[in-house]
mmCIF file of C-alpha atoms in Angstrom:
data_model
loop_
_atom_site.group_PDB
_atom_site.id
_atom_site.type_symbol
_atom_site.label_atom_id
_atom_site.label_comp_id
_atom_site.label_asym_id
_atom_site.label_seq_id
_atom_site.Cartn_x
_atom_site.Cartn_y
_atom_site.Cartn_z
ATOM 1 C CA MET A 1 140.077 194.814 57.622
ATOM 2 C CA ASN A 2 142.630 193.855 55.255
ATOM 3 C CA ARG A 3 144.204 190.753 55.172
ATOM 4 C CA LEU A 4 147.727 192.628 55.646
ATOM 5 C CA GLU A 5 146.830 194.298 58.613
ATOM 6 C CA ALA A 6 145.670 190.947 60.030
ATOM 7 C CA LEU A 7 148.662 189.485 59.589
ATOM 8 C CA LYS A 8 150.551 191.892 61.132
ATOM 9 C CA SER A 9 148.613 191.524 64.750
ATOM 10 C CA MET A 10 150.216 188.382 64.976
ATOM 11 C CA THR A 11 153.624 188.555 62.479
ATOM 12 C CA THR A 12 156.250 191.534 62.418
ATOM 13 C CA VAL A 13 155.582 192.074 58.619
ATOM 14 C CA VAL A 14 159.082 192.368 56.498
ATOM 15 C CA ALA A 15 159.190 193.893 53.246
ATOM 16 C CA ASP A 16 161.644 191.939 50.739
ATOM 17 C CA THR A 17 162.832 194.968 48.295
ATOM 18 C CA GLY A 18 165.129 197.416 47.880
ATOM 19 C CA ASP A 19 162.207 199.651 46.090
ATOM 20 C CA PHE A 20 161.926 202.687 48.864
ATOM 21 C CA GLN A 21 158.464 203.058 47.748
ATOM 22 C CA ALA A 22 157.098 199.702 47.780
ATOM 23 C CA ILE A 23 158.371 200.075 51.188
ATOM 24 C CA ILE A 24 156.975 203.370 52.090
ATOM 25 C CA ASP A 25 153.359 201.548 50.848
ATOM 26 C CA TYR A 26 152.875 198.566 52.756
ATOM 27 C CA ARG A 27 154.382 200.242 55.951
ATOM 28 C CA PRO A 28 156.467 197.167 57.434
ATOM 29 C CA GLN A 29 158.711 196.864 60.364
ATOM 30 C CA ASP A 30 161.627 195.424 58.243
ATOM 31 C CA ALA A 31 162.931 195.191 55.125
ATOM 32 C CA THR A 32 165.821 192.977 53.413
ATOM 33 C CA THR A 33 167.987 193.416 50.577
ATOM 34 C CA ASN A 34 169.661 190.573 48.756
ATOM 35 C CA PRO A 35 172.418 191.084 45.726
ATOM 36 C CA SER A 36 169.212 189.863 43.249
ATOM 37 C CA LEU A 37 166.861 192.760 44.877
ATOM 38 C CA LEU A 38 169.568 195.430 44.806
ATOM 39 C CA TYR A 39 170.705 194.479 40.918
ATOM 40 C CA LYS A 40 166.948 195.410 40.159
ATOM 41 C CA ALA A 41 166.781 198.602 42.393
ATOM 42 C CA ALA A 42 170.054 199.681 41.039
ATOM 43 C CA GLN A 43 168.909 200.199 37.512
ATOM 44 C CA MET A 44 166.048 201.860 38.213
ATOM 45 C CA PRO A 45 166.356 205.895 37.712
ATOM 46 C CA ALA A 46 165.326 207.099 40.808
ATOM 47 C CA TYR A 47 168.337 205.480 42.957
ATOM 48 C CA ARG A 48 171.200 206.482 39.954
ATOM 49 C CA GLU A 49 172.719 208.734 42.514
ATOM 50 C CA LEU A 50 173.009 205.586 45.093
ATOM 51 C CA VAL A 51 174.611 204.181 42.763
ATOM 52 C CA GLU A 52 177.082 206.762 41.368
ATOM 53 C CA ASP A 53 177.905 207.710 45.104
ATOM 54 C CA ALA A 54 179.126 204.306 45.738
ATOM 55 C CA VAL A 55 180.947 203.969 42.867
ATOM 56 C CA LEU A 56 182.832 207.281 43.647
ATOM 57 C CA HIS A 57 183.636 205.699 46.983
ATOM 58 C CA GLY A 58 184.947 203.010 45.586
ATOM 59 C CA THR A 59 187.733 204.944 42.926
ATOM 60 C CA ARG A 60 188.489 207.392 45.778
ATOM 61 C CA HIS A 61 189.369 204.403 48.334
ATOM 62 C CA GLY A 62 190.429 201.808 46.238
ATOM 63 C CA GLY A 63 193.676 203.609 44.712
ATOM 64 C CA GLY A 64 195.094 201.289 41.773
ATOM 65 C CA ASP A 65 193.483 197.956 42.294
ATOM 66 C CA SER A 66 189.991 197.129 40.713
ATOM 67 C CA GLN A 67 188.943 193.971 43.146
ATOM 68 C CA ALA A 68 190.124 196.282 45.906
ATOM 69 C CA GLN A 69 187.321 198.815 44.297
ATOM 70 C CA ALA A 70 184.569 196.565 43.069
ATOM 71 C CA ARG A 71 184.757 195.386 46.493
ATOM 72 C CA LEU A 72 184.269 198.952 47.960
ATOM 73 C CA THR A 73 182.135 199.445 45.681
ATOM 74 C CA MET A 74 179.591 196.866 46.440
ATOM 75 C CA ASP A 75 180.370 197.226 50.078
ATOM 76 C CA LYS A 76 179.275 201.205 49.943
ATOM 77 C CA LEU A 77 175.982 200.568 47.261
ATOM 78 C CA ALA A 78 174.896 197.686 49.814
ATOM 79 C CA VAL A 79 174.863 200.432 52.527
ATOM 80 C CA ASN A 80 173.608 203.705 50.581
ATOM 81 C CA PHE A 81 170.819 201.639 50.045
ATOM 82 C CA GLY A 82 170.055 200.084 53.386
ATOM 83 C CA THR A 83 170.352 203.603 54.819
ATOM 84 C CA GLU A 84 167.834 204.403 52.684
ATOM 85 C CA ILE A 85 165.446 202.479 53.438
ATOM 86 C CA LEU A 86 166.259 202.941 57.786
ATOM 87 C CA ASN A 87 164.716 206.315 56.699
ATOM 88 C CA VAL A 88 161.538 204.608 55.987
ATOM 89 C CA VAL A 89 161.399 201.502 58.108
ATOM 90 C CA PRO A 90 160.653 201.814 61.820
ATOM 91 C CA GLY A 91 162.679 198.670 62.953
ATOM 92 C CA ARG A 92 165.792 196.988 60.793
ATOM 93 C CA VAL A 93 167.457 196.390 57.370
ATOM 94 C CA SER A 94 169.388 193.213 56.491
ATOM 95 C CA THR A 95 172.115 193.702 54.291
ATOM 96 C CA GLU A 96 173.847 190.526 52.495
ATOM 97 C CA ILE A 97 177.141 189.629 52.963
ATOM 98 C CA ASP A 98 179.366 189.127 49.763
ATOM 99 C CA ALA A 99 178.010 185.897 48.702
ATOM 100 C CA ARG A 100 181.727 184.181 47.618
ATOM 101 C CA LEU A 101 182.413 184.485 51.608
ATOM 102 C CA SER A 102 179.885 181.936 52.122
ATOM 103 C CA PHE A 103 182.955 179.089 53.262
ATOM 104 C CA ASP A 104 185.313 181.970 54.278
ATOM 105 C CA THR A 105 184.663 182.363 58.116
ATOM 106 C CA GLU A 106 187.443 185.143 58.523
ATOM 107 C CA GLY A 107 186.584 187.037 55.183
ATOM 108 C CA THR A 108 182.421 187.062 56.533
ATOM 109 C CA VAL A 109 183.507 188.548 59.859
ATOM 110 C CA ARG A 110 186.058 191.369 58.172
ATOM 111 C CA ARG A 111 183.320 191.868 55.863
ATOM 112 C CA ALA A 112 180.598 192.430 58.349
ATOM 113 C CA GLU A 113 182.812 194.664 60.440
ATOM 114 C CA ALA A 114 183.426 196.604 57.874
ATOM 115 C CA LEU A 115 180.112 197.314 56.556
ATOM 116 C CA VAL A 116 179.455 198.214 60.521
ATOM 117 C CA GLU A 117 181.854 200.960 60.026
ATOM 118 C CA LEU A 118 180.450 202.160 56.715
ATOM 119 C CA TYR A 119 177.181 202.315 58.635
ATOM 120 C CA GLU A 120 178.186 203.958 61.508
ATOM 121 C CA GLN A 121 180.066 206.813 59.069
ATOM 122 C CA ALA A 122 176.746 207.521 57.901
ATOM 123 C CA GLY A 123 175.047 208.263 61.254
ATOM 124 C CA ILE A 124 173.480 204.355 61.698
ATOM 125 C CA ASP A 125 174.226 202.659 64.790
ATOM 126 C CA ALA A 126 174.255 199.345 62.749
ATOM 127 C CA ARG A 127 174.319 197.004 65.512
ATOM 128 C CA GLU A 128 170.808 198.161 66.880
ATOM 129 C CA ARG A 129 169.502 198.522 63.007
ATOM 130 C CA VAL A 130 171.367 196.238 60.757
ATOM 131 C CA LEU A 131 171.479 192.188 60.317
ATOM 132 C CA PHE A 132 174.007 191.073 58.239
ATOM 133 C CA LYS A 133 172.574 188.578 56.096
ATOM 134 C CA ILE A 134 175.256 185.572 56.056
ATOM 135 C CA ALA A 135 174.588 181.936 53.775
ATOM 136 C CA SER A 136 173.763 179.090 56.219
ATOM 137 C CA THR A 137 176.467 177.180 55.987
ATOM 138 C CA TRP A 138 179.209 175.525 58.697
ATOM 139 C CA GLU A 139 181.915 178.326 58.209
ATOM 140 C CA GLY A 140 179.276 181.280 57.998
ATOM 141 C CA ILE A 141 177.611 180.309 61.241
ATOM 142 C CA ARG A 142 180.295 179.967 62.974
ATOM 143 C CA ALA A 143 180.992 183.327 61.577
ATOM 144 C CA ALA A 144 178.226 184.631 63.205
ATOM 145 C CA GLU A 145 178.570 183.324 66.360
ATOM 146 C CA ARG A 146 181.948 185.273 66.726
ATOM 147 C CA LEU A 147 179.967 188.255 65.090
ATOM 148 C CA GLU A 148 176.904 188.244 67.701
ATOM 149 C CA ARG A 149 179.674 188.218 70.299
ATOM 150 C CA GLN A 150 180.420 190.987 69.256
ATOM 151 C CA GLY A 151 177.269 193.018 69.545
ATOM 152 C CA ILE A 152 176.960 192.641 65.424
ATOM 153 C CA HIS A 153 173.940 190.983 65.173
ATOM 154 C CA CYS A 154 173.100 188.596 61.819
ATOM 155 C CA ASN A 155 170.111 187.417 59.677
ATOM 156 C CA LEU A 156 171.688 183.111 58.580
ATOM 157 C CA THR A 157 170.003 183.129 55.303
ATOM 158 C CA LEU A 158 169.815 180.451 52.495
ATOM 159 C CA LEU A 159 168.114 178.070 54.788
ATOM 160 C CA PHE A 160 166.815 174.944 53.714
ATOM 161 C CA GLY A 161 167.748 171.846 56.272
ATOM 162 C CA PHE A 162 166.333 171.199 60.191
ATOM 163 C CA ALA A 163 170.527 170.577 60.928
ATOM 164 C CA GLN A 164 170.959 174.181 59.516
ATOM 165 C CA ALA A 165 168.017 175.643 62.274
ATOM 166 C CA VAL A 166 169.606 173.559 64.750
ATOM 167 C CA ALA A 167 172.879 174.897 64.551
ATOM 168 C CA CYS A 168 172.148 178.332 63.918
ATOM 169 C CA ALA A 169 170.045 178.259 67.112
ATOM 170 C CA GLU A 170 172.897 176.733 69.282
ATOM 171 C CA ALA A 171 174.873 179.425 67.353
ATOM 172 C CA GLY A 172 172.906 182.495 69.134
ATOM 173 C CA VAL A 173 172.422 184.098 65.837
ATOM 174 C CA THR A 174 169.524 186.745 66.058
ATOM 175 C CA LEU A 175 166.981 185.286 63.167
ATOM 176 C CA ILE A 176 167.081 182.921 60.546
ATOM 177 C CA SER A 177 165.420 183.202 56.910
ATOM 178 C CA PRO A 178 164.183 179.630 56.343
ATOM 179 C CA PHE A 179 162.785 179.921 52.514
ATOM 180 C CA VAL A 180 159.895 178.454 51.958
ATOM 181 C CA GLY A 181 159.529 178.618 48.071
ATOM 182 C CA ARG A 182 162.742 177.140 46.564
ATOM 183 C CA ILE A 183 161.626 174.352 48.855
ATOM 184 C CA LEU A 184 158.043 174.218 47.596
ATOM 185 C CA ASP A 185 160.537 174.528 43.718
ATOM 186 C CA TRP A 186 162.314 171.536 44.436
ATOM 187 C CA TYR A 187 159.950 169.340 45.271
ATOM 188 C CA LYS A 188 157.299 169.894 42.506
ATOM 189 C CA LYS A 189 159.984 169.056 40.562
ATOM 190 C CA ALA A 190 161.466 165.759 42.601
ATOM 191 C CA GLU A 191 158.050 164.723 42.465
ATOM 192 C CA ASN A 192 156.544 165.767 39.519
ATOM 193 C CA VAL A 193 153.404 167.568 40.265
ATOM 194 C CA ALA A 194 152.069 170.157 39.884
ATOM 195 C CA GLY A 195 151.142 171.668 43.654
ATOM 196 C CA TYR A 196 150.391 170.649 47.068
ATOM 197 C CA PRO A 197 147.653 171.156 49.652
ATOM 198 C CA ALA A 198 148.536 174.424 51.191
ATOM 199 C CA ASP A 199 148.985 172.440 54.940
ATOM 200 C CA GLU A 200 150.891 169.900 52.811
ATOM 201 C CA ASP A 201 153.505 172.513 51.029
ATOM 202 C CA PRO A 202 157.270 171.124 51.976
ATOM 203 C CA GLY A 203 158.388 174.706 52.401
ATOM 204 C CA VAL A 204 155.752 175.490 55.033
ATOM 205 C CA ARG A 205 156.192 172.293 56.784
ATOM 206 C CA SER A 206 159.971 173.446 57.041
ATOM 207 C CA VAL A 207 159.279 176.189 58.407
ATOM 208 C CA THR A 208 156.549 175.491 61.079
ATOM 209 C CA ARG A 209 158.957 172.472 62.296
ATOM 210 C CA ILE A 210 161.694 174.697 62.414
ATOM 211 C CA TYR A 211 159.242 177.001 64.483
ATOM 212 C CA ASN A 212 157.738 174.577 66.847
ATOM 213 C CA TYR A 213 161.458 173.104 67.847
ATOM 214 C CA TYR A 214 162.779 176.607 68.923
ATOM 215 C CA LYS A 215 159.891 176.926 70.637
ATOM 216 C CA ARG A 216 160.197 174.052 72.172
ATOM 217 C CA HIS A 217 163.547 174.256 73.166
ATOM 218 C CA ASP A 218 162.970 178.417 74.371
ATOM 219 C CA TYR A 219 165.820 179.322 71.488
ATOM 220 C CA PRO A 220 165.450 183.178 71.045
ATOM 221 C CA THR A 221 166.199 183.152 67.681
ATOM 222 C CA VAL A 222 163.779 184.820 65.387
ATOM 223 C CA VAL A 223 162.334 182.853 62.797
ATOM 224 C CA MET A 224 161.551 184.791 59.863
ATOM 225 C CA GLY A 225 159.727 182.340 56.867
ATOM 226 C CA ALA A 226 161.110 183.605 53.917
ATOM 227 C CA SER A 227 160.410 183.203 49.682
ATOM 228 C CA PHE A 228 156.958 182.646 49.011
ATOM 229 C CA ARG A 229 155.605 181.776 46.071
ATOM 230 C CA ASN A 230 151.677 182.439 46.842
ATOM 231 C CA LEU A 231 149.355 183.587 49.073
ATOM 232 C CA ASP A 232 148.365 180.590 50.590
ATOM 233 C CA GLU A 233 152.179 179.721 51.934
ATOM 234 C CA ILE A 234 152.103 183.437 53.964
ATOM 235 C CA LEU A 235 148.905 182.241 55.564
ATOM 236 C CA GLU A 236 149.560 178.819 56.438
ATOM 237 C CA LEU A 237 152.585 180.667 58.468
ATOM 238 C CA ALA A 238 150.558 183.296 59.828
ATOM 239 C CA GLY A 239 151.646 183.382 64.110
ATOM 240 C CA CYS A 240 155.384 182.737 62.439
ATOM 241 C CA ASP A 241 157.990 185.310 64.489
ATOM 242 C CA TYR A 242 158.261 187.218 61.755
ATOM 243 C CA LEU A 243 157.495 187.050 57.642
ATOM 244 C CA THR A 244 159.586 188.805 54.773
ATOM 245 C CA ILE A 245 157.232 189.448 51.575
ATOM 246 C CA SER A 246 157.703 190.760 48.504
ATOM 247 C CA PRO A 247 156.143 193.833 47.092
ATOM 248 C CA ALA A 248 153.334 191.738 44.932
ATOM 249 C CA LEU A 249 152.335 189.968 47.508
ATOM 250 C CA LEU A 250 152.033 192.423 49.880
ATOM 251 C CA GLY A 251 149.707 194.119 47.198
ATOM 252 C CA GLU A 252 147.710 191.022 47.164
ATOM 253 C CA LEU A 253 147.608 190.470 51.279
ATOM 254 C CA ALA A 254 146.432 194.408 51.683
ATOM 255 C CA SER A 255 143.780 194.310 48.601
ATOM 256 C CA THR A 256 141.771 191.655 50.152
ATOM 257 C CA GLU A 257 139.338 191.566 52.893
ATOM 258 C CA GLY A 258 139.659 188.870 55.580
ATOM 259 C CA GLU A 259 140.186 187.658 58.661
ATOM 260 C CA VAL A 260 143.690 185.729 59.330
ATOM 261 C CA SER A 261 143.785 182.487 61.271
ATOM 262 C CA ARG A 262 147.280 182.213 63.961
ATOM 263 C CA ARG A 263 148.588 178.934 62.457
ATOM 264 C CA LEU A 264 151.814 179.196 64.462
ATOM 265 C CA ASP A 265 151.077 179.378 68.171
ATOM 266 C CA PRO A 266 154.287 179.342 70.683
ATOM 267 C CA ASP A 267 152.336 178.035 73.528
ATOM 268 C CA ARG A 268 151.193 174.985 71.755
ATOM 269 C CA ALA A 269 154.612 174.423 70.473
ATOM 270 C CA ARG A 270 155.654 174.564 74.226
ATOM 271 C CA ALA A 271 153.604 171.644 74.305
ATOM 272 C CA LEU A 272 154.728 169.341 71.798
ATOM 273 C CA ASP A 273 156.876 165.858 73.108
ATOM 274 C CA ILE A 274 160.546 167.043 70.639
ATOM 275 C CA PRO A 275 163.606 165.956 71.427
ATOM 276 C CA ARG A 276 166.393 168.403 71.824
ATOM 277 C CA VAL A 277 169.465 167.479 69.023
ATOM 278 C CA GLY A 278 172.653 168.995 68.079
ATOM 279 C CA TYR A 279 175.905 168.597 65.626
ATOM 280 C CA ASP A 280 179.411 168.905 65.474
ATOM 281 C CA GLU A 281 180.797 170.271 61.970
ATOM 282 C CA ILE A 282 180.928 166.548 61.404
ATOM 283 C CA GLY A 283 177.143 165.538 61.869
ATOM 284 C CA PHE A 284 176.241 168.724 60.676
ATOM 285 C CA ARG A 285 178.052 168.255 57.300
ATOM 286 C CA TRP A 286 176.706 164.925 57.533
ATOM 287 C CA GLU A 287 172.712 165.644 58.078
ATOM 288 C CA LEU A 288 173.335 168.392 55.231
ATOM 289 C CA ASN A 289 174.739 165.804 52.953
ATOM 290 C CA GLU A 290 171.779 163.611 53.560
ATOM 291 C CA ASP A 291 169.290 166.433 53.012
ATOM 292 C CA ALA A 292 169.219 166.038 49.093
ATOM 293 C CA MET A 293 166.865 169.072 48.933
ATOM 294 C CA ALA A 294 168.929 171.323 51.162
ATOM 295 C CA THR A 295 172.070 170.283 49.747
ATOM 296 C CA GLU A 296 170.831 171.066 46.192
ATOM 297 C CA LYS A 297 169.116 174.643 47.103
ATOM 298 C CA LEU A 298 171.974 175.885 49.651
ATOM 299 C CA ALA A 299 174.363 175.539 46.537
ATOM 300 C CA GLU A 300 172.357 177.000 44.103
ATOM 301 C CA GLY A 301 171.217 180.004 46.375
ATOM 302 C CA ILE A 302 175.362 180.962 46.784
ATOM 303 C CA ARG A 303 175.461 180.766 42.775
ATOM 304 C CA LEU A 304 172.657 182.660 42.188
ATOM 305 C CA PHE A 305 173.632 185.482 44.619
ATOM 306 C CA THR A 306 177.408 185.367 43.727
ATOM 307 C CA ALA A 307 176.054 185.704 39.865
ATOM 308 C CA ASP A 308 173.940 188.822 40.413
ATOM 309 C CA THR A 309 176.723 190.540 42.435
ATOM 310 C CA LEU A 310 178.757 190.056 39.764
ATOM 311 C CA LYS A 311 176.315 191.832 37.211
ATOM 312 C CA LEU A 312 175.825 194.392 40.303
ATOM 313 C CA GLU A 313 179.790 194.798 40.083
ATOM 314 C CA ARG A 314 179.615 194.687 36.409
ATOM 315 C CA PHE A 315 177.043 197.594 36.042
ATOM 316 C CA ALA A 316 178.368 199.510 38.487
ATOM 317 C CA ARG A 317 181.878 200.106 36.128
ATOM 318 C CA GLU A 318 179.745 200.819 33.258
ATOM 319 C CA ILE A 319 178.774 203.581 34.833
ATOM 320 C CA ASN A 320 182.088 204.540 36.590
ATOM 321 C CA GLN A 321 183.703 204.282 32.756
ATOM 322 C CA SER A 322 180.189 206.887 31.459
ATOM 323 C CA ALA A 323 181.091 209.084 34.510
#
C-alpha cells in the first residue's frame, strides 16, 4: 500500500489546489482553495471559460460601478471553481472570503451570504457542501459564529496561535485550518536554524497541542492541518481529523510504499490532563499579542491573500478589456 492510501485509512485527505486534474488524480474527500491557488489556476488555458463567465457576471450585475464589478467577478469566479471542484470530490470545497474583510464582521457575514446565494443558483447546496474560509481574527471568528447559527459552515484559516484555536472552538465553528509550514518558516528564521527533527517541528507541535485540547474537551470542531513543507510534517500528524495537502506532496505520498503510523489519537488525547481555558475579546487580543509568531504570520497571511486577490482582479479586468 502506498503512503497516501495508508494515510487515508486514519485521516481525511483534502487537496489544497484549484486544479481539477490534480484533484481527479489523487481522489481526495474534499478540496480547499484560496486566492493564491485561484490566481494560479485562473491563468491556465483549460479554465479560461470559468474566468470569462465570472467577468461577464460582474459586468452584467455591477452596473457602472467598477468596485461592484470587481467584487461580483471575484465572487462568481470563486463559485465557478468551487462548483467544478464539487463535480469531482464527494465531500466539500472550502471557498475563501475576501481577506480585505478580515476585520469586518458584518462585511464577512454579508459576503458569505452572497456566496451561498450564488452557489444555490449554480445548483449547489452550499450549506451541505461548502465551507467558507475566514481569517481567524476576532472579527472573523465572530462572523463565523453568526454564520454557523444560520447553518452556513465555516473554515477558520490563517490560524497560528492557541488562543485563536480556543476562540474558534468556543464559537462553534465547523473546521479550523492551523498552519504548519508557515510556523516552521518563522521559527527557522527567528532561531537561525536549518530545520528541526520532525517530532520537534514547531508547526507539528502547534497542531498536536490544538488537536489534543479539542479531543480532551470534546469540541466537535474539525482540526485540519494545513500548509506543509515536507512529508515528515504530514506523517507526524497522521491521525489528525483532516490534512489538506498540495498536489506535489500528494504525489510524493502516492509514489512511496510503506506503513503510516498513527501519531494523533483521540482516546490518548482524552486521557491527558489539559485544563480548559477561555478568552473574551481583551484576553484574546492580549494572548495573540504575546505570541509574536502568530501575530506576525496572521498579519502577513492577510496581506498575501489580499495581494493575490488584487492580482486576480487585475487579471479579470484584462480579460474583460480584451473581450
